[in-house]
Short mmCIF file of C-alpha atoms in Angstrom, two decimals:
data_model
loop_
_atom_site.label_atom_id
_atom_site.label_comp_id
_atom_site.label_asym_id
_atom_site.label_seq_id
_atom_site.Cartn_x
_atom_site.Cartn_y
_atom_site.Cartn_z
CA ALA A 1 22.01 25.50 13.32
CA ALA A 2 25.22 27.11 14.36
CA THR A 3 22.52 30.00 15.04
CA PHE A 4 21.25 28.28 17.48
CA ARG A 5 24.69 26.74 19.06
CA ARG A 6 25.39 30.00 19.45
CA TYR A 7 22.45 31.28 21.69
CA ILE A 8 21.57 28.32 23.41
CA VAL A 9 22.58 25.25 24.96
CA LEU A 10 21.55 22.14 23.29
CA PRO A 11 21.05 18.22 23.42
CA GLU A 12 23.20 16.95 20.45
CA GLN A 13 21.59 16.76 17.14
CA ALA A 14 18.85 19.37 18.12
CA ASP A 15 20.98 21.95 16.14
CA VAL A 16 20.13 20.30 12.97
CA ALA A 17 16.70 19.52 13.93
CA LEU A 18 15.67 23.03 14.58
CA ALA A 19 17.42 24.47 11.49
CA LEU A 20 15.24 22.55 9.64
CA TRP A 21 12.11 23.22 10.92
CA VAL A 22 12.76 26.65 10.26
CA LEU A 23 13.24 26.38 6.34
CA PHE A 24 9.68 23.65 7.11
CA THR A 25 7.72 26.71 8.33
CA HIS A 26 8.61 28.69 5.80
CA CYS A 27 7.66 25.55 2.75
CA LEU A 28 4.37 24.44 4.92
CA GLU A 29 2.32 25.38 1.99
CA SER A 30 4.47 23.08 -0.31
CA CYS A 31 4.26 19.99 2.81
CA SER A 32 1.57 17.39 4.02
CA VAL A 33 2.44 16.88 7.48
CA SER A 34 3.26 19.85 9.96
CA PRO A 35 5.27 17.94 12.66
CA ILE A 36 4.80 19.66 16.15
CA LEU A 37 8.10 21.55 17.53
CA ALA A 38 7.79 20.39 21.58
CA LEU A 39 10.34 22.36 23.30
CA THR A 40 10.55 20.27 27.24
CA SER A 41 12.78 20.11 30.37
CA PRO A 42 12.25 18.72 33.70
CA GLU A 43 12.71 21.93 35.31
CA LYS A 44 12.40 25.89 34.85
CA ARG A 45 15.49 28.06 33.87
CA CYS A 46 16.38 25.27 31.00
CA GLY A 47 16.62 27.80 28.01
CA LYS A 48 13.09 27.47 26.55
CA SER A 49 11.61 31.43 26.45
CA THR A 50 14.99 32.06 24.84
CA LEU A 51 14.99 29.34 21.97
CA LEU A 52 10.89 30.33 21.40
CA GLY A 53 12.26 33.84 20.84
CA LEU A 54 15.48 32.89 18.71
CA LEU A 55 12.56 31.12 16.36
CA SER A 56 10.65 34.03 16.48
CA LEU A 57 13.24 35.70 14.72
CA LEU A 58 13.44 33.19 11.98
CA THR A 59 10.35 31.35 11.39
CA ARG A 60 7.56 32.39 9.21
CA ARG A 61 4.89 35.08 10.54
CA ALA A 62 5.77 34.30 14.04
CA LEU A 63 2.98 34.90 16.39
CA PRO A 64 4.28 34.15 19.91
CA SER A 65 2.20 33.57 22.72
CA ALA A 66 1.92 32.33 26.68
CA ASN A 67 -1.58 31.39 26.36
CA ILE A 68 -3.51 30.22 24.24
CA THR A 69 -7.67 29.33 24.20
CA ALA A 70 -8.81 26.65 21.57
CA SER A 71 -11.37 29.08 19.48
CA ALA A 72 -8.40 31.92 19.34
CA LEU A 73 -6.03 29.34 18.07
CA PHE A 74 -7.93 28.43 15.12
CA ARG A 75 -9.17 31.79 14.26
CA ALA A 76 -5.75 33.24 14.43
CA VAL A 77 -4.37 30.61 11.80
CA GLU A 78 -7.59 31.31 9.41
CA SER A 79 -6.47 35.12 9.65
CA TRP A 80 -2.92 35.46 9.85
CA PHE A 81 -1.50 31.49 8.68
CA PRO A 82 1.26 32.24 11.18
CA THR A 83 3.97 29.83 12.97
CA LEU A 84 2.21 29.72 16.16
CA LEU A 85 4.81 29.63 19.34
CA ILE A 86 2.87 29.11 22.52
CA ASP A 87 5.23 29.31 26.02
CA GLU A 88 4.20 27.82 29.45
CA ALA A 89 2.27 25.40 28.06
CA ASP A 90 2.52 23.40 31.12
CA THR A 91 -0.19 26.05 32.98
CA PHE A 92 -2.75 25.31 30.72
CA LEU A 93 -3.00 22.69 27.85
CA SER A 94 -3.45 19.88 30.06
CA ALA A 95 -6.64 21.53 31.28
CA SER A 96 -8.56 21.91 27.96
CA ALA A 97 -9.09 18.87 25.66
CA GLU A 98 -10.76 21.42 23.12
CA LEU A 99 -7.61 22.79 22.76
CA ARG A 100 -5.47 19.75 22.35
CA GLY A 101 -7.83 18.65 19.90
CA VAL A 102 -7.59 21.67 17.72
CA LEU A 103 -3.79 21.39 18.19
CA ASN A 104 -4.01 17.24 16.96
CA SER A 105 -6.00 18.54 13.69
CA GLY A 106 -3.48 20.92 12.08
CA HIS A 107 -0.82 17.85 11.96
CA THR A 108 -2.61 16.69 8.62
CA LYS A 109 -3.16 19.03 6.00
CA LEU A 110 -5.81 17.03 4.68
CA SER A 111 -7.72 16.94 7.94
CA ALA A 112 -6.49 20.54 9.61
CA PHE A 113 -10.27 21.63 9.88
CA VAL A 114 -12.73 21.97 12.80
CA ILE A 115 -16.14 23.05 12.15
CA ARG A 116 -17.69 25.63 14.45
CA THR A 117 -20.97 28.19 14.55
CA VAL A 118 -20.59 31.78 13.85
CA GLY A 119 -23.30 34.42 13.43
CA ASP A 120 -26.68 35.35 14.82
CA GLN A 121 -28.23 32.13 12.85
CA HIS A 122 -25.59 30.14 14.29
CA GLU A 123 -23.99 28.93 10.89
CA PRO A 124 -21.28 26.22 10.66
CA ARG A 125 -18.81 27.58 9.51
CA ARG A 126 -15.10 25.76 8.71
CA PHE A 127 -12.25 27.11 10.23
CA SER A 128 -8.37 25.73 9.73
CA THR A 129 -5.85 24.37 11.78
CA TRP A 130 -3.21 23.64 9.36
CA GLY A 131 -0.21 25.50 10.65
CA ALA A 132 3.27 24.81 12.04
CA LYS A 133 3.52 25.46 16.01
CA ALA A 134 6.30 24.75 18.52
CA ILE A 135 4.92 24.61 22.22
CA ALA A 136 7.44 24.78 24.92
CA LEU A 137 6.64 23.54 28.38
CA ILE A 138 7.75 21.69 31.40
CA GLY A 139 7.47 18.06 31.47
CA LYS A 140 6.05 16.46 29.12
CA LEU A 141 2.95 16.46 26.47
CA PRO A 142 -0.10 14.74 26.06
CA ASP A 143 0.31 11.86 24.29
CA THR A 144 -1.36 12.32 21.39
CA LEU A 145 0.73 15.55 21.13
CA ALA A 146 3.45 13.85 21.50
CA ASP A 147 2.90 11.83 19.07
CA ARG A 148 2.65 14.34 16.32
CA SER A 149 5.92 16.15 17.68
CA ILE A 150 9.78 16.09 17.43
CA GLU A 151 10.93 16.89 20.80
CA ILE A 152 13.92 18.42 22.09
CA ARG A 153 14.66 17.84 25.43
CA LEU A 154 16.19 20.77 26.79
CA ARG A 155 18.81 20.72 30.64
CA ARG A 156 19.64 23.81 32.53
CA LYS A 157 23.06 25.30 31.81
CA ARG A 158 26.06 24.37 33.51
CA ASN A 159 28.66 26.78 34.97
CA ASP A 160 31.32 25.61 32.26
CA GLU A 161 28.57 25.92 29.36
CA LYS A 162 29.63 29.48 27.77
CA VAL A 163 26.45 31.05 25.21
CA GLU A 164 26.14 34.66 24.03
CA LYS A 165 22.73 36.39 25.24
CA LEU A 166 20.10 36.76 22.78
CA ARG A 167 19.44 40.06 24.01
CA HIS A 168 22.58 41.39 22.51
CA ALA A 169 22.67 39.90 19.33
CA ASP A 170 22.62 42.29 16.10
CA GLY A 171 19.39 41.67 14.79
CA ALA A 172 20.87 42.59 10.98
CA ALA A 173 21.63 38.57 11.01
CA PHE A 174 18.62 37.52 11.84
CA VAL A 175 16.97 39.49 9.36
CA ALA A 176 19.72 37.97 6.63
CA LEU A 177 18.58 34.41 7.53
CA HIS A 178 15.17 34.95 7.57
CA ARG A 179 15.45 36.13 4.15
CA GLN A 180 17.51 33.36 2.72
CA CYS A 181 14.68 30.73 4.37
CA MET A 182 11.66 32.64 1.93
CA ARG A 183 14.27 32.48 -0.71
CA PHE A 184 14.88 28.68 -0.08
CA ALA A 185 11.05 27.96 0.21
CA ILE A 186 10.52 30.02 -3.19
CA ASP A 187 13.38 28.30 -5.50
CA HIS A 188 12.40 24.45 -4.31
CA ALA A 189 8.64 24.77 -3.45
CA ASP A 190 7.64 22.33 -6.48
CA ALA A 191 10.89 20.37 -5.78
CA ILE A 192 9.75 19.94 -1.72
CA ARG A 193 6.04 19.24 -3.07
CA GLU A 194 7.32 16.03 -5.09
CA LEU A 195 10.01 14.45 -3.62
CA ARG A 196 10.47 11.52 -2.03
CA VAL A 197 12.95 10.22 0.13
CA SER A 198 13.69 6.99 2.36
CA ILE A 199 13.26 6.99 6.26
CA PRO A 200 15.29 5.49 8.72
CA ASP A 201 13.91 2.18 9.80
CA SER A 202 14.11 2.79 13.27
CA LEU A 203 11.62 5.45 13.14
CA ASN A 204 7.93 4.41 13.80
CA ASP A 205 5.29 5.56 11.71
CA ARG A 206 4.23 8.56 12.92
CA ALA A 207 7.97 9.67 13.71
CA ALA A 208 8.04 9.29 10.06
CA ASP A 209 5.70 11.39 8.70
CA ASN A 210 6.86 13.79 11.47
CA TRP A 211 10.42 13.86 9.93
CA GLU A 212 9.55 13.25 5.88
CA PRO A 213 9.29 16.97 5.19
CA LEU A 214 12.78 17.85 7.17
CA LEU A 215 14.38 14.90 5.25
CA VAL A 216 12.96 16.29 1.94
CA ILE A 217 14.11 19.88 3.29
CA ALA A 218 17.46 18.23 3.94
CA THR A 219 17.91 16.45 0.75
CA ILE A 220 17.66 19.66 -1.75
CA ALA A 221 19.80 21.61 0.64
CA GLY A 222 22.20 18.85 -0.14
CA ASN A 223 26.19 18.49 0.84
CA ASP A 224 26.17 16.85 4.00
CA TRP A 225 22.66 17.71 5.06
CA VAL A 226 20.99 14.25 4.69
CA ALA A 227 23.49 12.58 6.72
CA LEU A 228 23.05 14.95 9.50
CA ALA A 229 19.60 15.00 9.21
CA ARG A 230 19.01 11.27 9.18
CA LYS A 231 21.37 11.23 12.31
CA ALA A 232 19.22 13.79 13.87
CA ALA A 233 16.09 11.94 13.13
CA VAL A 234 17.16 8.72 14.85
CA ALA A 235 18.87 10.58 17.79
CA LEU A 236 15.35 12.98 18.59
CA SER A 237 12.36 10.07 17.72
CA GLY A 238 14.43 6.41 16.73
CA GLY A 239 14.01 3.43 18.93
CA GLY A 240 13.24 4.42 22.80
CA HIS A 241 12.29 7.76 22.33
CA ASN A 242 9.56 7.40 21.08
CA SER A 243 6.63 8.42 23.19
CA GLU A 244 4.57 5.55 23.81
CA SER A 245 0.74 5.29 25.39
CA ILE A 246 0.00 4.44 28.65
CA ARG A 247 -1.65 1.00 27.43
CA VAL A 248 0.78 0.29 24.87
CA GLN A 249 3.45 0.92 28.24
CA LEU A 250 0.91 -1.56 29.92
CA LEU A 251 1.19 -4.30 26.70
CA THR A 252 5.44 -3.74 26.77
CA ASP A 253 5.41 -4.78 30.80
CA ILE A 254 2.81 -7.81 30.28
CA HIS A 255 5.22 -8.94 27.92
CA ALA A 256 7.88 -8.91 29.87
CA LEU A 257 6.31 -10.74 32.71
CA PHE A 258 5.26 -13.78 30.49
CA ALA A 259 9.00 -14.10 28.80
CA ALA A 260 9.97 -13.54 32.45
CA ARG A 261 7.64 -16.42 34.47
CA ASN A 262 8.22 -18.37 31.30
CA THR A 263 4.73 -19.14 31.46
CA ASP A 264 1.44 -19.17 28.91
CA ARG A 265 -0.87 -17.87 31.50
CA LEU A 266 -0.75 -15.43 34.18
CA PHE A 267 -3.86 -14.95 36.92
CA SER A 268 -5.04 -11.17 37.22
CA ALA A 269 -3.89 -10.81 41.04
CA GLU A 270 -0.04 -11.63 39.99
CA VAL A 271 -0.23 -9.26 37.30
CA VAL A 272 -1.14 -6.33 39.01
CA ASP A 273 1.16 -7.25 41.97
CA THR A 274 4.17 -7.53 39.95
CA LEU A 275 3.25 -4.27 37.78
CA ALA A 276 3.14 -2.37 40.97
CA SER A 277 6.24 -3.71 42.21
CA MET A 278 7.98 -1.89 39.01
CA GLU A 279 8.95 1.84 40.70
CA ASP A 280 9.51 3.24 37.23
CA ARG A 281 6.70 2.76 36.48
CA PRO A 282 3.17 4.49 37.22
CA TRP A 283 1.14 1.55 38.14
CA SER A 284 2.20 1.62 41.95
CA GLU A 285 0.03 5.04 42.41
CA TRP A 286 -2.08 4.47 39.46
CA LYS A 287 -5.61 6.15 41.00
CA LEU A 288 -5.64 8.64 43.75
CA GLY A 289 -1.57 7.34 45.17
CA SER A 290 -3.00 3.21 45.00
CA PRO A 291 -1.98 0.52 43.08
CA LEU A 292 -3.02 -0.52 39.83
CA THR A 293 -6.41 -3.43 40.27
CA GLN A 294 -7.44 -5.73 38.58
CA ARG A 295 -10.69 -4.35 37.31
CA GLN A 296 -8.60 -1.17 36.07
CA LEU A 297 -6.04 -3.48 34.54
CA ALA A 298 -9.43 -5.05 32.76
CA VAL A 299 -10.44 -1.73 31.20
CA LEU A 300 -7.48 -0.47 30.12
CA LEU A 301 -6.90 -4.15 27.69
CA ALA A 302 -10.46 -3.97 27.07
CA PRO A 303 -9.91 -1.46 24.16
CA PHE A 304 -7.17 -4.63 22.10
CA GLY A 305 -10.00 -7.29 22.81
CA ILE A 306 -8.16 -8.57 25.70
CA HIS A 307 -10.55 -9.58 28.90
CA PRO A 308 -10.12 -11.58 31.60
CA LYS A 309 -11.37 -15.48 32.20
CA ASP A 310 -11.30 -18.34 33.68
CA ILE A 311 -7.92 -19.93 33.58
CA ARG A 312 -6.05 -22.63 35.44
CA ALA A 313 -2.77 -23.08 36.80
CA SER A 314 -0.72 -24.51 39.46
CA GLY A 315 -3.85 -26.36 40.33
CA GLU A 316 -5.92 -23.26 41.42
CA ILE A 317 -8.89 -21.51 39.02
CA LYS A 318 -9.11 -17.75 38.85
CA LYS A 319 -9.51 -14.85 36.74
CA GLY A 320 -6.60 -14.41 34.58
CA TYR A 321 -4.89 -14.17 30.94
CA GLU A 322 -3.13 -16.56 28.57
CA MET A 323 -0.58 -15.58 25.89
CA ARG A 324 -2.32 -16.19 23.13
CA GLN A 325 -5.04 -13.14 23.86
CA PHE A 326 -2.43 -10.64 23.67
CA ALA A 327 -0.81 -12.23 20.23
CA ASP A 328 -2.80 -9.26 18.10
CA ALA A 329 -2.12 -6.66 20.40
CA PHE A 330 1.73 -7.70 20.69
CA ASP A 331 2.06 -7.46 17.12
CA ARG A 332 0.44 -4.87 16.37
CA TYR A 333 1.93 -2.15 18.96
CA LEU A 334 5.09 -4.03 20.24
CA SER A 335 8.05 -2.96 18.05
CA ALA A 336 9.69 -5.96 16.74
CA PRO A 337 12.76 -5.59 19.43
CA ILE A 338 10.54 -5.84 22.42
CA ARG A 339 8.56 -8.72 20.70
CA ASP A 340 11.59 -10.73 20.27
CA THR A 341 12.92 -10.58 24.08
CA ALA A 342 11.38 -13.60 24.97
CA THR A 343 12.47 -17.67 25.37
CA THR A 344 10.25 -20.58 24.46
CA VAL A 345 8.43 -21.42 27.40
CA GLU A 346 9.57 -25.24 27.68
CA ASN A 347 7.33 -26.92 29.91
CA PRO A 348 3.64 -24.91 31.04
CA THR A 349 2.01 -26.95 33.29
CA ASN A 350 -1.62 -27.00 33.80
CA LEU A 351 -2.86 -25.42 30.41
CA GLU A 352 -6.43 -26.83 31.47
CA SER A 353 -8.36 -23.07 30.78
CA ILE A 354 -12.16 -23.23 32.24
CA GLN A 355 -14.07 -20.61 30.26
CA ASP A 356 -17.92 -20.52 30.64
CA GLY A 357 -17.46 -23.75 32.86
CA GLY A 358 -16.05 -25.92 29.90
CA ALA A 359 -12.53 -26.54 28.77
CA ASP A 360 -10.45 -24.67 26.27
CA ASP A 361 -10.42 -26.92 22.88
CA SER A 362 -7.93 -25.62 21.67
CA ILE A 363 -5.26 -26.92 23.78
CA ALA A 364 -3.49 -29.76 22.87
CA LEU A 365 -5.14 -33.12 24.68
CA ASN A 366 -2.56 -35.51 23.41
CA PRO A 367 1.42 -33.99 24.57
CA PRO A 368 4.39 -34.93 23.32
CA LYS A 369 6.24 -37.78 24.78
CA ASP A 370 9.38 -37.15 26.58
CA ALA A 371 11.41 -38.17 23.80
CA GLU A 372 10.07 -35.80 21.28
CA ILE A 373 10.14 -33.10 23.43
CA GLU A 374 14.46 -34.08 24.08
CA ALA A 375 14.59 -34.97 20.76
CA CYS A 376 13.45 -30.80 20.04
CA ARG A 377 15.78 -29.63 22.31
CA GLY A 378 18.27 -27.17 21.45
CA VAL A 379 16.67 -26.10 18.24
CA ALA A 380 15.95 -22.67 17.19
CA ASP A 381 12.27 -20.85 17.28
CA PRO A 382 12.89 -17.41 15.77
CA MET A 383 8.69 -17.03 16.11
CA PRO A 384 8.13 -15.02 19.45
CA LEU A 385 7.02 -16.63 22.27
CA HIS A 386 3.45 -15.02 21.50
CA ARG A 387 3.23 -16.39 18.33
CA ARG A 388 4.77 -20.24 19.48
CA ILE A 389 1.95 -20.47 21.66
CA ARG A 390 -0.73 -22.49 20.33
CA ARG A 391 -4.25 -20.48 18.93
#
């Protein structure tokens, strides 16, 4: 960890994550998950290539590359079992769905294979994609790769931040560290394979998978490393730092819209108009610089089983959505803090719902009397808003 701080300006907790990930590359055969190390920055000259250079001196069988194809990747992994250190990924990764798929496949040991035909007879052959990988790029990794990554967000060095030049370093120190990493992996291979550790609650399931091998290594290292590793995991991958897909982002924004409007139903037109007004979201320039349309909204929501239907509100019947249509998706894809940030819809009006020409029979036909409503005021309801809408 001190070695990384000596040569690279890093965000807080990144030195701990880097030290543990280096050890992980030596212990890979004892692990069942291989988290990608994502080195990202908003601009050039933020230290990504320098950090990859330092990793090449410390990781197991380092194989640096500034470009790689899908076929070269799985053949290199099959032949050499290296730690791949991929630089300049922003220049080629987004253009190759096949390469992204191969990189994704190497995350879990049990499924880290691709099938290709070889030879004149086109015989099918299985190639391993199991290996440690670090990817450096300007911007962000594609969602599926980001989900399988521990991200280190690098920034350009300020004038008052001083580090040593890696090219002036004494190589013997790195050789000694590399040997110690190898010795650690040999001595603790069985323990790493068998040990089970607790994971911080703020990590989602995929982030927990990514951090588990590092937390196991930290536990075996002892001393203060368990606390350091858990703190780093939460800082780098916990809570709001987790990458979310565009569809989950959409669910989050629609959940907030239901809460802000204090209603259980929204017209499609008002949903897209409100989304387009959000300056920090992609909806205002969704396709070719144009805002998200009602049709595009329906396409994004369809995989969740959510479809627009005729609803009545404020005396009008238009295409839209009811809160209860989202209940299952909110429960499955939104974190508890987001789901619970809603207030009760105290007096929803115009509860008629028109679908296939008839009223929705799930709506209560005998609303409570004013006295009953008044008696319930002030009683806390622990259920999130979307769970309180009658199904």
